[in-house]
mmCIF file of C-alpha atoms in Angstrom:
data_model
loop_
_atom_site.group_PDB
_atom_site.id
_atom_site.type_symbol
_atom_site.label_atom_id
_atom_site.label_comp_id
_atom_site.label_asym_id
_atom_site.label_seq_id
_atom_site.Cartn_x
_atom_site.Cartn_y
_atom_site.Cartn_z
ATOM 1 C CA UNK A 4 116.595 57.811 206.638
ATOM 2 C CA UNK A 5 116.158 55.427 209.409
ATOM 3 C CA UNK A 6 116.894 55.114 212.979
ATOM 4 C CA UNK A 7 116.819 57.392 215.597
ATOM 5 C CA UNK A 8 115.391 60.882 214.493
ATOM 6 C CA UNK A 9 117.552 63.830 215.496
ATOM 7 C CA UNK A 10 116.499 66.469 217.433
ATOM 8 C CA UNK A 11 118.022 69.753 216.853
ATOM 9 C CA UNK A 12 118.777 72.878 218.824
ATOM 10 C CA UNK A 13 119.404 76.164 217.200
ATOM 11 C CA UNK A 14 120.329 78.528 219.600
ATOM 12 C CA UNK A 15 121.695 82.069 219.236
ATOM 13 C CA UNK A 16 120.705 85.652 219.937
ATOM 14 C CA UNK A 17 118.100 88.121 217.898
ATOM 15 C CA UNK A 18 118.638 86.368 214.837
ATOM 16 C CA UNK A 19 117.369 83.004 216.045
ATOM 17 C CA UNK A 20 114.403 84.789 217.419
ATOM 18 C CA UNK A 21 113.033 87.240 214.581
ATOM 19 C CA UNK A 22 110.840 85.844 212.351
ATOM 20 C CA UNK A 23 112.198 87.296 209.430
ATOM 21 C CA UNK A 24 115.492 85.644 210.393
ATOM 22 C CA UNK A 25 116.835 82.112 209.244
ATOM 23 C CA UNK A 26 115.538 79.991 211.756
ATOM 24 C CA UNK A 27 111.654 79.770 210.986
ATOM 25 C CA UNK A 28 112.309 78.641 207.044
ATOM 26 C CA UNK A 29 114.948 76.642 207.970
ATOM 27 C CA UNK A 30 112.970 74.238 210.410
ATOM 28 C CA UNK A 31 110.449 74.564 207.665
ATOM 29 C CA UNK A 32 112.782 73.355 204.474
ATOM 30 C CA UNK A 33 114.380 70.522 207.286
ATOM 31 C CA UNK A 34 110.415 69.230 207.849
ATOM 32 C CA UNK A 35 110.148 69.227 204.332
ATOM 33 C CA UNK A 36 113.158 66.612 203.752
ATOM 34 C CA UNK A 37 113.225 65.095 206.400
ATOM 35 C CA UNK A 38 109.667 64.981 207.659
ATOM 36 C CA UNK A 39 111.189 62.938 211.109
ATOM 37 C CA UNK A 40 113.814 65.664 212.259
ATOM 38 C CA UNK A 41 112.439 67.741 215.401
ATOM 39 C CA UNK A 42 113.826 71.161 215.677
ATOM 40 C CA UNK A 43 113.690 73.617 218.179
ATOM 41 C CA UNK A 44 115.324 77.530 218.042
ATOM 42 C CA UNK A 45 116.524 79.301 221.225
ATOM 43 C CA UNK A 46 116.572 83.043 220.101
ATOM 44 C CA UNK A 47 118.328 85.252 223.467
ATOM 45 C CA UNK A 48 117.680 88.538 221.683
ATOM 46 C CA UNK A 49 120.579 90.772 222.698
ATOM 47 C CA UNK A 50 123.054 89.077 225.396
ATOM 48 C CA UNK A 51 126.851 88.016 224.952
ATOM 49 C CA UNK A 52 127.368 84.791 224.451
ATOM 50 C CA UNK A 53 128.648 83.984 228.062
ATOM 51 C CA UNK A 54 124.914 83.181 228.386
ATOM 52 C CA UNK A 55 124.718 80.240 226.200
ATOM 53 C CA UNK A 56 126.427 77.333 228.231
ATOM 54 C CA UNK A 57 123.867 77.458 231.188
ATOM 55 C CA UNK A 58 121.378 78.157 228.416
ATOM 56 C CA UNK A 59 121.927 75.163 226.494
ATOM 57 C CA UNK A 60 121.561 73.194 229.656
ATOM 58 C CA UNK A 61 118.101 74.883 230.225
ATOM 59 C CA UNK A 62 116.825 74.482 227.352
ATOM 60 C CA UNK A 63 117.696 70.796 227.236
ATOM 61 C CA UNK A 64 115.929 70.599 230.804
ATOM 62 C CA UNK A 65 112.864 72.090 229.093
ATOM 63 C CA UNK A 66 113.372 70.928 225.499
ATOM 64 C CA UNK A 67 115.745 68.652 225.292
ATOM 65 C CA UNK A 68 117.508 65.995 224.654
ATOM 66 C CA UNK A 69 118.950 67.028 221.959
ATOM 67 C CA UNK A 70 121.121 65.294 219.636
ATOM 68 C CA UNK A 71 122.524 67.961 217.607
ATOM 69 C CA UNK A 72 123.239 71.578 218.343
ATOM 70 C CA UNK A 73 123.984 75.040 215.848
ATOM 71 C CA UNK A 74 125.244 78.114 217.558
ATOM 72 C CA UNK A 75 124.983 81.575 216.063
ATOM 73 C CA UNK A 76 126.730 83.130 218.742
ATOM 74 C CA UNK A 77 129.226 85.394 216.349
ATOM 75 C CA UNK A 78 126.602 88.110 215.362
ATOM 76 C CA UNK A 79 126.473 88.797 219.507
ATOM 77 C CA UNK A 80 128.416 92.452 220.417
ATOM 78 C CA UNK A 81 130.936 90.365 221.782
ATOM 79 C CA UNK A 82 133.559 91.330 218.966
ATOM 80 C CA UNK A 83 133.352 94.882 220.379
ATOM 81 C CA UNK A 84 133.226 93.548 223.926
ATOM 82 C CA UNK A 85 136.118 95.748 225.678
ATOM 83 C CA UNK A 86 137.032 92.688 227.875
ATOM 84 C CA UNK A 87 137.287 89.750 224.738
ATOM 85 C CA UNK A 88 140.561 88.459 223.982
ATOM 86 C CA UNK A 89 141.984 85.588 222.060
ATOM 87 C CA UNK A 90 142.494 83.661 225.275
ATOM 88 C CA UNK A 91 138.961 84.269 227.369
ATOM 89 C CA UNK A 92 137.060 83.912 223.591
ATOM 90 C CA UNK A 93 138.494 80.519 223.178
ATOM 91 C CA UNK A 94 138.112 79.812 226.951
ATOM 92 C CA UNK A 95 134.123 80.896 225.820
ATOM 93 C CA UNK A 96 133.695 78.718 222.892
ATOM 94 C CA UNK A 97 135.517 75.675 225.154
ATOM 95 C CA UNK A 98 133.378 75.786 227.463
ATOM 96 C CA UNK A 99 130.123 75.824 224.938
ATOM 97 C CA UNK A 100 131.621 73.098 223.431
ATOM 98 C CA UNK A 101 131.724 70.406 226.627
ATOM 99 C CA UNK A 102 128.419 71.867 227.787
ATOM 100 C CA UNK A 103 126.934 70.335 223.989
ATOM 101 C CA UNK A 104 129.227 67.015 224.756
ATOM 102 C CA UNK A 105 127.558 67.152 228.082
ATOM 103 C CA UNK A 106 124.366 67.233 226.759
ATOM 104 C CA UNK A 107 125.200 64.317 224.518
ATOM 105 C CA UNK A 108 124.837 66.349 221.834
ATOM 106 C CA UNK A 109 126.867 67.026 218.517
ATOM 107 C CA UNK A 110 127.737 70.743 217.674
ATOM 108 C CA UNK A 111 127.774 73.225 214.620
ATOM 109 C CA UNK A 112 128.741 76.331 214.258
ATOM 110 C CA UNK A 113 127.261 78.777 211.936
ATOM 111 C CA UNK A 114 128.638 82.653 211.539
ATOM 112 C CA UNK A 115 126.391 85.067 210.563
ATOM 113 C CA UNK A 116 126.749 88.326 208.904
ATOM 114 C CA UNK A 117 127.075 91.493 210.908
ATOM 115 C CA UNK A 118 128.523 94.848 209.627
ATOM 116 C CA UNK A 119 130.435 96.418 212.706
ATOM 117 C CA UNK A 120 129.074 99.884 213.520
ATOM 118 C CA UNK A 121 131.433 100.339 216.107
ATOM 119 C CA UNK A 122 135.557 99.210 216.879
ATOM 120 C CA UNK A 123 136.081 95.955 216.821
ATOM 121 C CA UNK A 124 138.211 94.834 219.914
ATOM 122 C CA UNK A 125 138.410 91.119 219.079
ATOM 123 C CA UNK A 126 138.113 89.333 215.711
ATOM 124 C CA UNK A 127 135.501 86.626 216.606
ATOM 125 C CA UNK A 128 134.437 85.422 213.479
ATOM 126 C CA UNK A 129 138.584 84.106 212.873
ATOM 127 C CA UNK A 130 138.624 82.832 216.395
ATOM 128 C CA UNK A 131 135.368 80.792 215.595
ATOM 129 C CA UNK A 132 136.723 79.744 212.297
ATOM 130 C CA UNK A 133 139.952 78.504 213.655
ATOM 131 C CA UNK A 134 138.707 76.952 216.555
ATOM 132 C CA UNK A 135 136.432 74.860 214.311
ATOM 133 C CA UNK A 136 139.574 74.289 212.029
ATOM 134 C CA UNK A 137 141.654 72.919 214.805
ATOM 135 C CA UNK A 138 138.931 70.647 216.332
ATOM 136 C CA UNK A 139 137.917 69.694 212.573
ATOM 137 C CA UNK A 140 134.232 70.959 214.023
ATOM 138 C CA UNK A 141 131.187 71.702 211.029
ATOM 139 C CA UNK A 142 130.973 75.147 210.471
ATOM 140 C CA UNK A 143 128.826 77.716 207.622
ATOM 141 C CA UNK A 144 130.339 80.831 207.157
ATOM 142 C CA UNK A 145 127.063 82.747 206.017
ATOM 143 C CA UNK A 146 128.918 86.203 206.778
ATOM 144 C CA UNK A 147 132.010 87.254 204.519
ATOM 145 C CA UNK A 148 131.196 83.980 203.221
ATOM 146 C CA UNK A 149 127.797 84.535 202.214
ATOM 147 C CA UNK A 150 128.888 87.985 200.608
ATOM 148 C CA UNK A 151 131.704 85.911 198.104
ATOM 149 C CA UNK A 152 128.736 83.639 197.661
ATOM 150 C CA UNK A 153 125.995 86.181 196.344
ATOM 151 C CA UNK A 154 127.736 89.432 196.080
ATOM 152 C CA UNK A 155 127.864 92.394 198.261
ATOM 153 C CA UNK A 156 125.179 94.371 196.661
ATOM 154 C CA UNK A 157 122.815 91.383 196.778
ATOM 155 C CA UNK A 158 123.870 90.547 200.076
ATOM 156 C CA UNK A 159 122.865 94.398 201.218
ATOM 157 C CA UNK A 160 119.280 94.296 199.221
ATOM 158 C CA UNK A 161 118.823 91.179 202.259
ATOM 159 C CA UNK A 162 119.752 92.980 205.086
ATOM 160 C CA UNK A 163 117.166 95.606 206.938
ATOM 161 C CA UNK A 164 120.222 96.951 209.188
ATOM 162 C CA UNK A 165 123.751 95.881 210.301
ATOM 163 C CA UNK A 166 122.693 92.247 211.660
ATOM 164 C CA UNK A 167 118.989 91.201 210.598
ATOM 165 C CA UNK A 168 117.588 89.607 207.153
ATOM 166 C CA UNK A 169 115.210 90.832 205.747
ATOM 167 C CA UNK A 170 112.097 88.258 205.384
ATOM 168 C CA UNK A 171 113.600 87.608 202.006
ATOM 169 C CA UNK A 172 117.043 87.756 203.130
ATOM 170 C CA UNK A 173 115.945 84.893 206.230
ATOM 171 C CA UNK A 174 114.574 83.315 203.183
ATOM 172 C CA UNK A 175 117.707 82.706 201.158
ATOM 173 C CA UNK A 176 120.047 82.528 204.183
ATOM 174 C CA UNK A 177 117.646 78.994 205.006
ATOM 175 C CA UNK A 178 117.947 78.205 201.124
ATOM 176 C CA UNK A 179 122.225 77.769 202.004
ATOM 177 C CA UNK A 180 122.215 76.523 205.649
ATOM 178 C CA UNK A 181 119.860 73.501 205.290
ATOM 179 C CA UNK A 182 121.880 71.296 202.921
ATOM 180 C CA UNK A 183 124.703 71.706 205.233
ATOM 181 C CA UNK A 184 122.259 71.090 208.242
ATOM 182 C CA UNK A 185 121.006 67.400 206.654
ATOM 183 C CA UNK A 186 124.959 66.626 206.289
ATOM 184 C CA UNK A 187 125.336 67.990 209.839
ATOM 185 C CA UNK A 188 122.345 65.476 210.932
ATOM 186 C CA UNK A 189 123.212 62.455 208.899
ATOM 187 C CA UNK A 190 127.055 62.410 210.886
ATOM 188 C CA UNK A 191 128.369 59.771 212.494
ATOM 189 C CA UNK A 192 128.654 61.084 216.224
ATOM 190 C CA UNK A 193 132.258 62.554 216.913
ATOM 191 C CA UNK A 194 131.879 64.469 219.698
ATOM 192 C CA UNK A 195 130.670 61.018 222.446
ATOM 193 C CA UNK A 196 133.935 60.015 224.564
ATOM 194 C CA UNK A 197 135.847 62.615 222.692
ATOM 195 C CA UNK A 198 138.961 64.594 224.945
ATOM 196 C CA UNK A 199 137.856 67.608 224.662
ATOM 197 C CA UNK A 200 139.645 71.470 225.525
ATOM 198 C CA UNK A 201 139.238 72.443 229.259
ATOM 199 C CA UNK A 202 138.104 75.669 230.203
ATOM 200 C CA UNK A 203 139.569 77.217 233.461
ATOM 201 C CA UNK A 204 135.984 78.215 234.496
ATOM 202 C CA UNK A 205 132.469 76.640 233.678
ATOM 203 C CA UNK A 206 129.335 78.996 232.869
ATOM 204 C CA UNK A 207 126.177 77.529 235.573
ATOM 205 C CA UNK A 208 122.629 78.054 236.658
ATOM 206 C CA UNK A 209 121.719 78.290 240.440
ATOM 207 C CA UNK A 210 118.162 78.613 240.751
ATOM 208 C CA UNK A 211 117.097 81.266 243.259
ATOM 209 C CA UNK A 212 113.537 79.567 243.633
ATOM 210 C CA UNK A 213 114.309 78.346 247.121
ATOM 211 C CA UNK A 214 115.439 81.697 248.465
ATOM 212 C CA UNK A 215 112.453 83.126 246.444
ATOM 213 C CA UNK A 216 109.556 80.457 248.341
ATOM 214 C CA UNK A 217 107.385 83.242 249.214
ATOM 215 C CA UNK A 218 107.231 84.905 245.790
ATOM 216 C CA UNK A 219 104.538 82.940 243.372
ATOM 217 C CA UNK A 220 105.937 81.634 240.100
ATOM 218 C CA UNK A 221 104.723 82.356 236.631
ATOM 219 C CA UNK A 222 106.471 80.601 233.340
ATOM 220 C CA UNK A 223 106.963 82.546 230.343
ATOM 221 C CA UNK A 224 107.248 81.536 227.127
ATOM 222 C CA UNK A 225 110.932 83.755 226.558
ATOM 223 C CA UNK A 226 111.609 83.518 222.502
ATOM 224 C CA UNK A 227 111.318 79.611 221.939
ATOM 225 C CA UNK A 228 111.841 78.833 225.704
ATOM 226 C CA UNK A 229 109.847 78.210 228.221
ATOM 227 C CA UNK A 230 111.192 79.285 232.151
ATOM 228 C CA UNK A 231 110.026 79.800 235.516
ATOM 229 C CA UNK A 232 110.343 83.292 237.039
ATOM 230 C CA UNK A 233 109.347 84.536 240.397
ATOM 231 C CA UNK A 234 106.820 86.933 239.793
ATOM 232 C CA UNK A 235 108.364 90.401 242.769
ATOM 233 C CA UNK A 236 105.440 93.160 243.362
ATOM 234 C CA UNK A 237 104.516 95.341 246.178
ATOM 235 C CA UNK A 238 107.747 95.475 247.586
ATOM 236 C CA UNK A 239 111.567 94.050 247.933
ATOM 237 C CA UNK A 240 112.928 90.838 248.218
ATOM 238 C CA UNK A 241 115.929 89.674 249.713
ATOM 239 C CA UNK A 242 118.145 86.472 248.288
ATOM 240 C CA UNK A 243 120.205 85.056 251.259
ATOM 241 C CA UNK A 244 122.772 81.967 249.664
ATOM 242 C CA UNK A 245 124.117 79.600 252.347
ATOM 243 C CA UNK A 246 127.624 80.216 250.782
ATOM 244 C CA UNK A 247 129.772 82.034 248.620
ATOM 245 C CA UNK A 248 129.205 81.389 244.523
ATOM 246 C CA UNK A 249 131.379 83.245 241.590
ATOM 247 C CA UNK A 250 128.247 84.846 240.349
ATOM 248 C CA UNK A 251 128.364 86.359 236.979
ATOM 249 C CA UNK A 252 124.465 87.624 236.649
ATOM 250 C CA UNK A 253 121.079 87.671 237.873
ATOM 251 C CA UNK A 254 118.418 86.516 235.175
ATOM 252 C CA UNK A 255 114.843 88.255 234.676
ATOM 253 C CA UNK A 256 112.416 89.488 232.390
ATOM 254 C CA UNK A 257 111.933 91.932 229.857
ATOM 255 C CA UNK A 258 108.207 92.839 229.795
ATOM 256 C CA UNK A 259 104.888 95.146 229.730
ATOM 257 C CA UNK A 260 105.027 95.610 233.688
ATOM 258 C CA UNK A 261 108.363 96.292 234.180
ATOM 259 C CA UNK A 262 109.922 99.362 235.516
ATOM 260 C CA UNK A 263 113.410 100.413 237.910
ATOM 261 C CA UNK A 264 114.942 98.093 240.267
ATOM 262 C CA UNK A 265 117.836 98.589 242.383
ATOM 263 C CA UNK A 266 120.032 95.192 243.067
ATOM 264 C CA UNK A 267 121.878 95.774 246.022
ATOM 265 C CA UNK A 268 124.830 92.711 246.714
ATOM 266 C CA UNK A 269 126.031 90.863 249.581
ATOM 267 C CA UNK A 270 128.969 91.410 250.620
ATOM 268 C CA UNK A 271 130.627 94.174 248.336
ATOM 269 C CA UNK A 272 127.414 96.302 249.047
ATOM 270 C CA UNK A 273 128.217 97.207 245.133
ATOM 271 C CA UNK A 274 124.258 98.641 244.001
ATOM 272 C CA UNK A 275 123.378 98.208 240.567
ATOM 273 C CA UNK A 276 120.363 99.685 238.519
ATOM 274 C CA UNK A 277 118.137 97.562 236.574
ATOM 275 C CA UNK A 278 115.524 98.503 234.279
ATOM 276 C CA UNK A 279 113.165 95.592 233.249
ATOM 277 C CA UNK A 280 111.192 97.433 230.496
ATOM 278 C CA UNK A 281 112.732 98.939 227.058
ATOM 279 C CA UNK A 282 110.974 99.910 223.825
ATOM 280 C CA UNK A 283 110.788 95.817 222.860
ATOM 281 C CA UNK A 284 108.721 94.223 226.247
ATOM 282 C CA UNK A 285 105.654 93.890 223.980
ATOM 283 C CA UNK A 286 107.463 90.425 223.560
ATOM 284 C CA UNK A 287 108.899 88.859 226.842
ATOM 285 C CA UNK A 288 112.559 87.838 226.720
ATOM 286 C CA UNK A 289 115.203 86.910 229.195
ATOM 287 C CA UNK A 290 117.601 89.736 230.315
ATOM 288 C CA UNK A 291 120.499 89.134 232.500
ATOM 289 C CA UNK A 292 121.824 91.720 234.835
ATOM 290 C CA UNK A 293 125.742 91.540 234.669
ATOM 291 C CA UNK A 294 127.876 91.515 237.544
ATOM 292 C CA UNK A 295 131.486 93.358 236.524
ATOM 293 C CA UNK A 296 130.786 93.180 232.955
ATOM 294 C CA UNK A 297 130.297 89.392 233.366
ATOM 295 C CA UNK A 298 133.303 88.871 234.826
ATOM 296 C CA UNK A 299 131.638 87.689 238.037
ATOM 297 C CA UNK A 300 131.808 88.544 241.672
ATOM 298 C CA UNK A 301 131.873 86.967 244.966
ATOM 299 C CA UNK A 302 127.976 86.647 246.311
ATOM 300 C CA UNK A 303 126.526 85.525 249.494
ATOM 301 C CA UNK A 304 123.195 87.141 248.320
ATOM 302 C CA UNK A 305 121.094 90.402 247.289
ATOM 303 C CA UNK A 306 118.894 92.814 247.673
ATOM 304 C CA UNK A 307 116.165 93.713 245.072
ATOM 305 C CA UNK A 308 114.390 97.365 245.494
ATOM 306 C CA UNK A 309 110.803 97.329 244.812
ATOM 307 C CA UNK A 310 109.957 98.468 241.556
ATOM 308 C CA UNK A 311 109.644 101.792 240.790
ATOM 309 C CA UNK A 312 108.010 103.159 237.081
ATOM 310 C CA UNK A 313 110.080 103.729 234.661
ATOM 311 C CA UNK A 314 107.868 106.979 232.571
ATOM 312 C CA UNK A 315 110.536 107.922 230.035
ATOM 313 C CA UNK A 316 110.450 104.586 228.158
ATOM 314 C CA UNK A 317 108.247 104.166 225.669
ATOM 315 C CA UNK A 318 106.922 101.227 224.090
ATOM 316 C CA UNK A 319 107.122 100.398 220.223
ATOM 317 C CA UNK A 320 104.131 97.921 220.450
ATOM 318 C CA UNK A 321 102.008 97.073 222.755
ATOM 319 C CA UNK A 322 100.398 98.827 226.092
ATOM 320 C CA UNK A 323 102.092 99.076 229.404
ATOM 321 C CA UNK A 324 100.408 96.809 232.383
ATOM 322 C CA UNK A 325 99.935 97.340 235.945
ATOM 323 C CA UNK A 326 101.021 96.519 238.825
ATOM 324 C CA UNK A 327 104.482 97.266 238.349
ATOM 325 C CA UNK A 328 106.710 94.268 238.830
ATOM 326 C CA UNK A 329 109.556 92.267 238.191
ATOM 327 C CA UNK A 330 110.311 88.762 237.042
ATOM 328 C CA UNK A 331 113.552 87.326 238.736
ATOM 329 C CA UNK A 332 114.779 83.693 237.528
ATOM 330 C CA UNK A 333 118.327 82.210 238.824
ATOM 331 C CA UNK A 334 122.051 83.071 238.965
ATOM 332 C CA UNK A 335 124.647 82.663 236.134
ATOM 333 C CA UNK A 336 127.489 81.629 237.813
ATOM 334 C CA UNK A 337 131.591 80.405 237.209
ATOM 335 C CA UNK A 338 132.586 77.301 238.738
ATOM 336 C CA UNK A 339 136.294 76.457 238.742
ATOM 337 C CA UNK A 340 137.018 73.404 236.927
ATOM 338 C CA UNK A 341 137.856 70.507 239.087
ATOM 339 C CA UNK A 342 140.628 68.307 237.524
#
């Protein structure tokens, strides 16, 4: 194989990031073949996939470039989202798909098993499938899919609850997903130049680290990606924008420190609570704060409490640290689509 090398992105939510999951041996069997290939995974542990446009554009800041990208975005609790619908989920998957052109990137999509627990209000694994189908996009279906493949009681002897392999079952999900990984890589390019669907809205990042000057700044290595957080203690802080933005979030941390925040907004006055620790901040991942369910609001800035401690949770792993703080990192915002 000769030429340029790719460089591949796999981003996606808990499943990316557990090492039990199918990332780790799948970079592993890819080095093996193709000793060239770089490959990086993105694991967001448990958001919605409205994070992963201004994600993918971090990570290709941090990372990147990139010249090929695989999303396992399905197995997110967006399916029982009570807001998804067949229109705003393929608005969603638009809109991840010119962020990767943007990138100058290629795209996969990969749908991985989940057994609902709770009502489904939107069928995202068929909206993912068609999509693909319609825009003749690569896609693995390692969910129903990977049950016709192996059988449903070999399938459940992989599984170590609704969502995540076992280390076995990350073992033989790799086993299926790299052949069609080294087709994926060994493309011609399809997606360069290419007219693609047009979202109404765009998912962006606006960093608060100018509002935030007095606050010193720590990076964190966040499950495969490295950011920059302001690092809040010993009191509240105060994010005054020069203008309005659609704001759909507030990044920060989950970690060993963390404790009860109050975000206060600017203009609606709307307070929110915010709780930066949970049985999992022995390992430090990114958390987004949601503004109407991620449907965004108007924002001329905020007000964050200082932190207060938050006794009742308790920690799987892992000691809690003091001082009590909290890690803030940028805005997620919508930006109308200029024609």
């Amino acid at each position: 194989m000769t030429g340029t090398e790719p460089r591949l992105l796999i981003i996606g939510f808990s499943n990316v990031a557990t090492k039990w999951g199918f990332s780790i041996p799948t970079i592993e069997r890819l080095k093996s073949v193709w000793p060239g290939v770089e490959a990086f995974r993105v694991g967001l542990g448990a958001l919605q996939p409205q994070v992963i446009p201004p994600y993918i554009r971090t990570a290709a800041e941090a990372l990147g470039p990139f010249t090929h990208v695989l999303l396992e975005i399905n197995s997110s609790a967006y399916a029982m989202h009570p807001l998804s619908t067949e229109e705003n989920g393929r608005e969603l998957l638009a809109d991840i798909l010119l962020t990767v052109q943007d990138c100058g990137a290629e795209a996969a999509f990969m749908l991985h098993l989940r057994h609902w627990t709770r009502p489904v209000c939107l069928d995202f694994d068929a909206l993912v499938s068609r999509f693909c189908a319609e825009l003749d996009l690569p896609i693995i279906d390692l969910s129903q899919g990977w049950i016709a493949q192996h059988g449903a009681d070999q399938v459940a002897a992989w599984m170590r609850d609704e969502t995540h392999t076992t280390k076995e079952g990350g073992e033989a999900m790799a086993e299926t997903l790299t052949p069609f990984l080294i087709d994926f890589l060994g493309r011609q390019p399809s997606l360069t130049g290419r007219n693609l669907p047009r979202p109404r809205l765009r998912r962006g990042v606006l960093s608060t680290a100018p509002l935030l000057e007095g606050w010193p700044r720590e990076r964190h290595e966040c499950l495969g990606l490295p950011l920059d957080f302001a690092r809040i203690d010993g009191g509240e802080a105060r994010l005054q924008l020069d203008h309005t933005v659609r704001a759909q979030g507030l990044v920060h941390m989950f970690h060993c420190a963390g404790g009860r925040n109050t975000v206060t907004l600017d203009p609606s006055g709307e307070t929110l609570p915010l709780t930066t620790i949970d049985p999992h901040s022995n390992v430090p991942r990114v958390g987004v704060l949601a503004f109407d369910k991620m449907r965004g609001t108007d924002l001329r800035g905020l007000t964050i409490s200082s932190t207060e401690p938050a006794d009742d949770v308790q920690l799987r792993k892992g000691v809690r640290e003091t001082p009590l703080r909290i890690y803030v990192g940028p805005l997620l915002t919508l930006e109308p689509v200029q024609d």
